[in-house]
């Protein structure tokens, strides 16, 4: 219970810190994501941005954790995991990667936040809020594959799963 409370407080603190930085010191948010030349950081940030930018901070972290957990299981790069199956229209692992739309972030503040989340998750600085999930979907869909997995948590508009 103590660790869960501590993690919630940490996520809340980081979220508030970033909000203050973005509001009062817009240029300083780029400091948070100093490794933007790292392709894996960019790929993970794209997943966070396009899959969860409207989600609460904890939901963005959980989405990043799903990608991170898949990287650990599959022993692949973040880019290989994020863009797996992207050559097939609407048949990839992360919908943004094969929806035919631009993968360029337009909201600079949300992009900086996605870079920060990606960096924190890649560096192992956050507890896994997804419950060790390797899959998730939006609450407004009900994919058939979800019945084969154990639900771990629900955050914002996403439900998270792992293999049983």
XYZ file of N, CA and C in Angstrom:
492
model
N 0.830 -1.191 0.000
C 0.000 0.000 0.000
C 0.872 1.252 0.000
N 1.942 1.214 0.783
C 2.838 2.357 0.872
C 3.447 2.680 -0.490
N 3.925 1.620 -1.219
C 4.544 1.838 -2.528
C 3.544 2.369 -3.543
N 2.307 1.870 -3.483
C 1.281 2.350 -4.412
C 0.996 3.833 -4.158
N 0.870 4.208 -2.901
C 0.635 5.608 -2.550
C 1.818 6.463 -2.982
N 3.029 5.972 -2.758
C 4.230 6.701 -3.146
C 4.273 6.892 -4.661
N 3.921 5.859 -5.434
C 3.924 5.966 -6.890
C 2.891 6.969 -7.369
N 1.723 6.962 -6.774
C 0.672 7.906 -7.145
C 1.134 9.326 -6.852
N 1.764 9.515 -5.696
C 2.281 10.837 -5.345
C 3.392 11.262 -6.305
N 4.260 10.332 -6.692
C 5.335 10.640 -7.629
C 4.774 11.066 -8.976
N 3.814 10.314 -9.496
C 3.193 10.645 -10.777
C 2.489 11.996 -10.687
N 1.781 12.234 -9.597
C 1.097 13.510 -9.407
C 2.098 14.647 -9.359
N 3.172 14.463 -8.620
C 4.212 15.488 -8.522
C 4.825 15.784 -9.885
N 5.194 14.739 -10.628
C 5.796 14.939 -11.946
C 4.835 15.644 -12.894
N 3.576 15.271 -12.821
C 2.567 15.900 -13.671
C 2.447 17.388 -13.353
N 2.373 17.719 -12.068
C 2.276 19.126 -11.668
C 3.541 19.896 -12.027
N 4.687 19.274 -11.821
C 5.948 19.919 -12.168
C 5.996 20.234 -13.653
N 5.618 19.286 -14.477
C 5.644 19.519 -15.915
C 4.657 20.606 -16.309
N 3.467 20.600 -15.713
C 2.465 21.613 -16.013
C 2.992 23.008 -15.666
N 3.626 23.137 -14.510
C 4.195 24.423 -14.095
C 5.299 24.839 -15.061
N 6.168 23.893 -15.406
C 7.258 24.202 -16.323
C 6.724 24.636 -17.684
N 5.737 23.914 -18.201
C 5.190 24.235 -19.524
C 4.482 25.580 -19.522
N 3.864 25.931 -18.386
C 3.112 27.181 -18.302
C 4.025 28.386 -18.115
N 4.952 28.290 -17.175
C 5.762 29.447 -16.815
C 7.138 29.485 -17.466
N 7.611 28.342 -17.918
C 8.924 28.280 -18.546
C 8.867 27.375 -19.775
N 8.133 27.748 -20.821
C 7.944 26.858 -21.967
C 9.234 26.326 -22.563
N 10.266 27.127 -22.590
C 11.532 26.670 -23.143
C 12.197 25.596 -22.309
N 11.896 25.546 -21.020
C 12.564 24.596 -20.133
C 12.078 23.174 -20.317
N 10.904 22.987 -20.906
C 10.401 21.625 -21.080
C 11.287 20.833 -22.026
N 12.035 21.498 -22.888
C 12.929 20.775 -23.771
C 14.101 20.171 -23.004
N 14.396 20.706 -21.833
C 15.458 20.152 -20.997
C 15.102 18.744 -20.555
N 13.819 18.516 -20.285
C 13.352 17.214 -19.824
C 13.667 16.137 -20.843
N 13.542 16.460 -22.105
C 13.756 15.490 -23.169
C 15.004 15.858 -23.968
N 16.150 15.694 -23.352
C 17.387 16.134 -23.984
C 17.932 15.132 -24.992
N 17.398 13.907 -25.007
C 17.929 12.885 -25.896
C 17.047 12.714 -27.136
N 16.550 13.807 -27.703
C 15.612 13.710 -28.814
C 16.233 13.140 -30.076
N 17.556 12.976 -30.121
C 18.185 12.352 -31.276
C 18.168 10.827 -31.163
N 17.692 10.287 -30.061
C 17.578 8.850 -29.851
C 16.320 8.343 -30.572
N 16.466 7.499 -31.607
C 15.288 7.048 -32.349
C 14.298 6.278 -31.476
N 14.777 5.482 -30.533
C 13.860 4.730 -29.669
C 13.043 5.664 -28.780
N 13.672 6.720 -28.275
C 12.942 7.705 -27.480
C 11.841 8.339 -28.324
N 12.185 8.689 -29.549
C 11.201 9.308 -30.442
C 10.052 8.339 -30.738
N 10.349 7.088 -31.008
C 9.297 6.097 -31.307
C 8.372 5.902 -30.109
N 8.947 5.790 -28.914
C 8.119 5.621 -27.720
C 7.287 6.874 -27.470
N 7.895 8.044 -27.658
C 7.155 9.302 -27.489
C 6.017 9.405 -28.500
N 6.230 8.935 -29.725
C 5.156 8.937 -30.716
C 3.996 8.064 -30.250
N 4.306 6.913 -29.692
C 3.237 6.039 -29.189
C 2.457 6.735 -28.083
N 3.155 7.373 -27.166
C 2.491 8.090 -26.074
C 1.656 9.241 -26.643
N 2.237 10.018 -27.519
C 1.561 11.187 -28.084
C 0.299 10.787 -28.853
N 0.427 9.849 -29.768
C -0.703 9.516 -30.638
C -1.714 8.567 -30.004
N -1.283 7.782 -29.051
C -2.200 6.833 -28.431
C -2.809 7.366 -27.135
N -2.149 8.351 -26.477
C -2.602 8.708 -25.130
C -2.449 10.170 -24.759
N -2.226 11.067 -25.696
C -1.961 12.462 -25.299
C -3.135 13.100 -24.573
N -4.353 12.650 -24.779
C -5.522 13.198 -24.086
C -5.828 12.491 -22.781
N -4.994 11.541 -22.417
C -5.196 10.757 -21.201
C -4.539 11.450 -20.009
N -4.928 11.042 -18.803
C -4.222 11.566 -17.624
C -2.753 11.139 -17.681
N -1.929 11.835 -16.952
C -0.490 11.542 -16.931
C -0.236 10.063 -16.627
N -0.982 9.509 -15.681
C -0.806 8.090 -15.332
C -1.156 7.194 -16.512
N -2.140 7.572 -17.307
C -2.504 6.801 -18.487
C -1.425 6.846 -19.550
N -0.778 7.991 -19.682
C 0.321 8.108 -20.636
C 1.499 7.231 -20.205
N 1.757 7.226 -18.922
C 2.828 6.376 -18.398
C 2.499 4.905 -18.643
N 1.257 4.515 -18.392
C 0.850 3.118 -18.576
C 0.980 2.691 -20.039
N 0.609 3.556 -20.973
C 0.754 3.240 -22.397
C 2.239 3.058 -22.730
N 3.082 3.937 -22.227
C 4.526 3.800 -22.450
C 5.045 2.506 -21.830
N 4.510 2.133 -20.674
C 4.936 0.895 -20.021
C 4.572 -0.326 -20.853
N 3.434 -0.303 -21.525
C 3.055 -1.432 -22.381
C 4.111 -1.629 -23.466
N 4.514 -0.544 -24.097
C 5.558 -0.640 -25.123
C 6.852 -1.143 -24.488
N 7.224 -0.570 -23.352
C 8.442 -0.981 -22.643
C 8.389 -2.480 -22.293
N 7.255 -2.933 -21.800
C 7.114 -4.348 -21.441
C 7.247 -5.238 -22.666
N 6.710 -4.804 -23.793
C 6.857 -5.578 -25.030
C 8.309 -5.614 -25.480
N 9.007 -4.512 -25.322
C 10.430 -4.469 -25.671
C 11.178 -5.504 -24.835
N 10.861 -5.584 -23.550
C 11.532 -6.540 -22.663
C 11.233 -7.979 -23.066
N 9.981 -8.282 -23.401
C 9.563 -9.639 -23.768
C 10.120 -10.045 -25.127
N 10.028 -9.152 -26.087
C 10.411 -9.484 -27.465
C 11.879 -9.244 -27.770
N 12.596 -8.602 -26.865
C 14.010 -8.274 -27.064
C 14.215 -7.543 -28.389
N 13.339 -6.570 -28.640
C 13.434 -5.743 -29.835
C 13.617 -4.291 -29.416
N 13.868 -3.441 -30.389
C 13.969 -2.016 -30.104
C 12.571 -1.438 -29.905
N 12.512 -0.252 -29.329
C 11.221 0.423 -29.151
C 10.584 0.694 -30.513
N 11.383 1.108 -31.473
C 10.837 1.399 -32.803
C 10.272 0.136 -33.445
N 10.967 -0.990 -33.314
C 10.476 -2.245 -33.891
C 9.142 -2.649 -33.261
N 9.003 -2.437 -31.969
C 7.755 -2.778 -31.288
C 6.639 -1.817 -31.686
N 6.910 -0.527 -31.654
C 5.878 0.475 -31.954
C 5.370 0.338 -33.385
N 6.262 0.098 -34.320
C 5.864 0.064 -35.725
C 5.695 -1.353 -36.282
N 5.591 -2.344 -35.395
C 5.359 -3.718 -35.829
C 4.036 -3.801 -36.599
N 4.083 -4.346 -37.784
C 2.883 -4.504 -38.603
C 2.396 -3.230 -39.268
N 3.193 -2.173 -39.227
C 2.734 -0.879 -39.755
C 2.595 -0.869 -41.275
N 3.123 -1.868 -41.940
C 2.988 -1.922 -43.397
C 1.584 -2.374 -43.817
N 0.816 -2.889 -42.879
C -0.557 -3.334 -43.161
C -1.537 -2.289 -42.646
N -2.302 -1.696 -43.518
C -3.267 -0.645 -43.157
C -4.242 -1.149 -42.097
N -4.326 -0.437 -40.978
C -5.236 -0.735 -39.862
C -5.081 -2.154 -39.318
N -3.867 -2.694 -39.388
C -3.634 -4.042 -38.868
C -2.348 -4.103 -38.049
N -1.963 -2.981 -37.473
C -0.724 -2.936 -36.709
C -1.019 -2.991 -35.210
N 0.034 -3.009 -34.428
C -0.107 -3.114 -32.979
C -0.604 -1.821 -32.338
N -0.169 -0.694 -32.864
C -0.573 0.615 -32.346
C -1.209 1.377 -33.505
N -2.475 1.707 -33.367
C -3.283 2.191 -34.481
C -2.694 3.386 -35.219
N -2.023 4.289 -34.524
C -1.481 5.466 -35.194
C -0.432 5.095 -36.247
N 0.227 3.959 -36.055
C 1.342 3.565 -36.912
C 0.894 3.108 -38.306
N -0.384 2.817 -38.470
C -0.834 2.326 -39.777
C -2.186 2.898 -40.185
N -2.524 4.068 -39.660
C -3.824 4.659 -39.989
C -3.773 5.571 -41.210
N -2.596 5.727 -41.802
C -2.454 6.554 -42.990
C -2.343 8.044 -42.711
N -2.420 8.447 -41.449
C -2.312 9.861 -41.081
C -0.854 10.198 -40.776
N -0.570 11.477 -40.747
C 0.774 11.949 -40.440
C 1.178 11.554 -39.015
N 2.438 11.171 -38.865
C 2.971 10.840 -37.545
C 3.804 11.996 -36.994
N 3.477 13.206 -37.403
C 4.153 14.400 -36.915
C 3.316 15.029 -35.808
N 3.926 15.227 -34.660
C 3.227 15.842 -33.522
C 3.009 17.323 -33.797
N 1.780 17.781 -33.652
C 1.450 19.179 -33.915
C 1.374 20.012 -32.631
N 1.023 19.387 -31.523
C 0.890 20.071 -30.237
C 2.237 19.988 -29.517
N 2.999 21.073 -29.537
C 4.370 21.061 -28.993
C 4.425 20.727 -27.503
N 3.485 21.241 -26.734
C 3.464 20.960 -25.307
C 3.192 19.478 -25.047
N 2.222 18.918 -25.761
C 1.911 17.494 -25.604
C 3.079 16.633 -26.079
N 3.789 17.097 -27.119
C 4.954 16.356 -27.605
C 6.063 16.354 -26.557
N 6.320 17.489 -25.931
C 7.345 17.558 -24.888
C 6.977 16.645 -23.714
N 5.712 16.633 -23.375
C 5.245 15.761 -22.292
C 5.442 14.296 -22.681
N 5.137 13.943 -23.926
C 5.326 12.566 -24.402
C 6.800 12.180 -24.363
N 7.683 13.107 -24.742
C 9.124 12.847 -24.663
C 9.560 12.623 -23.217
N 9.008 13.429 -22.301
C 9.356 13.277 -20.893
C 8.904 11.910 -20.380
N 7.669 11.540 -20.671
C 7.138 10.238 -20.241
C 7.998 9.118 -20.826
N 8.296 9.210 -22.112
C 9.105 8.176 -22.765
C 10.479 8.057 -22.100
N 11.105 9.181 -21.824
C 12.416 9.157 -21.180
C 12.375 8.542 -19.796
N 11.370 8.912 -19.015
C 11.243 8.368 -17.658
C 11.000 6.863 -17.681
N 10.174 6.404 -18.595
C 9.881 4.972 -18.683
C 11.098 4.207 -19.205
N 11.726 4.720 -20.250
C 12.905 4.030 -20.796
C 14.032 3.931 -19.775
N 14.180 4.956 -18.952
C 15.246 4.960 -17.949
C 14.891 4.129 -16.722
N 13.666 3.614 -16.662
C 13.250 2.791 -15.528
C 12.990 3.590 -14.270
N 12.636 4.862 -14.412
C 12.452 5.729 -13.256
C 11.037 5.722 -12.673
N 10.147 4.928 -13.239
C 8.772 4.892 -12.741
C 8.312 3.457 -12.510
N 7.481 3.294 -11.500
C 6.862 1.992 -11.271
C 5.894 1.722 -12.408
N 5.743 0.450 -12.764
C 4.856 0.061 -13.865
C 3.395 0.225 -13.451
N 2.750 1.265 -13.941
C 1.350 1.537 -13.610
C 0.388 0.670 -14.411
N 0.898 -0.026 -15.435
C 0.039 -0.863 -16.283
C -0.209 -2.236 -15.686
N 0.472 -2.571 -14.606
C 0.327 -3.909 -14.029
C 1.026 -4.965 -14.861
N 2.183 -4.598 -15.439
C 2.982 -5.473 -16.293
C 2.240 -5.866 -17.562
N 1.383 -4.984 -18.031
C 0.592 -5.245 -19.235
C 1.455 -5.199 -20.491
N 1.039 -5.985 -21.480
C 1.672 -5.948 -22.793
C 0.642 -5.638 -23.882
N -0.589 -5.394 -23.456
C -1.667 -5.053 -24.383
C -2.592 -4.030 -23.738
N -3.268 -3.261 -24.544
C -4.318 -2.366 -24.059
C -5.246 -2.044 -25.215
N -6.408 -1.543 -24.875
C -7.319 -1.028 -25.894
C -8.164 0.065 -25.269
N -8.778 0.852 -26.136
C -9.654 1.928 -25.675
C -10.926 1.322 -25.084
N -11.520 2.029 -24.146
C -12.723 1.523 -23.467
C -13.922 1.427 -24.398
N -13.910 2.135 -25.501
C -15.064 2.145 -26.397
C -15.029 1.032 -27.448
N -14.021 0.152 -27.391
C -13.980 -1.014 -28.273
C -13.885 -2.275 -27.425
N -14.200 -3.413 -28.027
C -14.132 -4.689 -27.319
C -13.517 -5.737 -28.248
N -12.201 -5.712 -28.379
C -11.558 -6.656 -29.303
C -11.657 -8.101 -28.810
N -11.752 -9.019 -29.738
C -11.900 -10.432 -29.371
C -10.681 -10.944 -28.604
N -9.499 -10.419 -28.890
C -8.291 -10.894 -28.218
C -8.301 -10.630 -26.714
N -9.090 -9.650 -26.274
C -9.072 -9.276 -24.855
C -9.568 -10.394 -23.941
N -10.358 -11.304 -24.475
C -10.868 -12.417 -23.665
C -9.780 -13.439 -23.334
N -8.679 -13.400 -24.083
C -7.590 -14.356 -23.881
C -6.577 -13.895 -22.837
N -6.730 -12.655 -22.360
C -5.745 -12.086 -21.455
C -6.363 -11.682 -20.122
N -5.508 -11.457 -19.147
C -5.951 -11.024 -17.824
C -5.921 -9.496 -17.773
N -7.046 -8.910 -17.390
C -7.079 -7.461 -17.242
C -6.284 -7.078 -16.006
N -5.412 -6.078 -16.156
C -4.573 -5.662 -15.035
C -5.073 -4.371 -14.397
N -5.527 -3.431 -15.223
C -6.003 -2.155 -14.696
C -6.756 -1.409 -15.782
N -7.354 -0.329 -15.384
C -8.023 0.575 -16.313
C -7.644 1.997 -15.884
N -7.134 2.755 -16.833
C -6.727 4.141 -16.540
C -7.256 5.016 -17.667
N -7.992 6.047 -17.301
C -8.549 6.926 -18.322
C -9.432 6.157 -19.273
N -9.158 6.272 -20.560
C -9.951 5.592 -21.581
C -9.298 4.323 -22.103
N -8.405 3.723 -21.317
C -7.735 2.497 -21.743
C -7.869 1.395 -20.699
N -7.971 0.170 -21.199
C -7.985 -1.026 -20.356
C -6.716 -1.806 -20.703
N -5.994 -2.263 -19.680
C -4.701 -2.892 -19.858
C -4.780 -4.377 -19.525
N -3.969 -5.190 -20.264
C -3.984 -6.647 -20.137
C -2.584 -7.218 -20.187
N -2.445 -8.434 -19.647
C -1.233 -9.225 -19.814
C -1.645 -10.670 -20.026
N -0.706 -11.461 -20.521
C -0.982 -12.884 -20.736
C -1.218 -13.538 -19.395
N -2.098 -14.521 -19.374
C -2.423 -15.216 -18.112
C -1.315 -16.170 -17.729
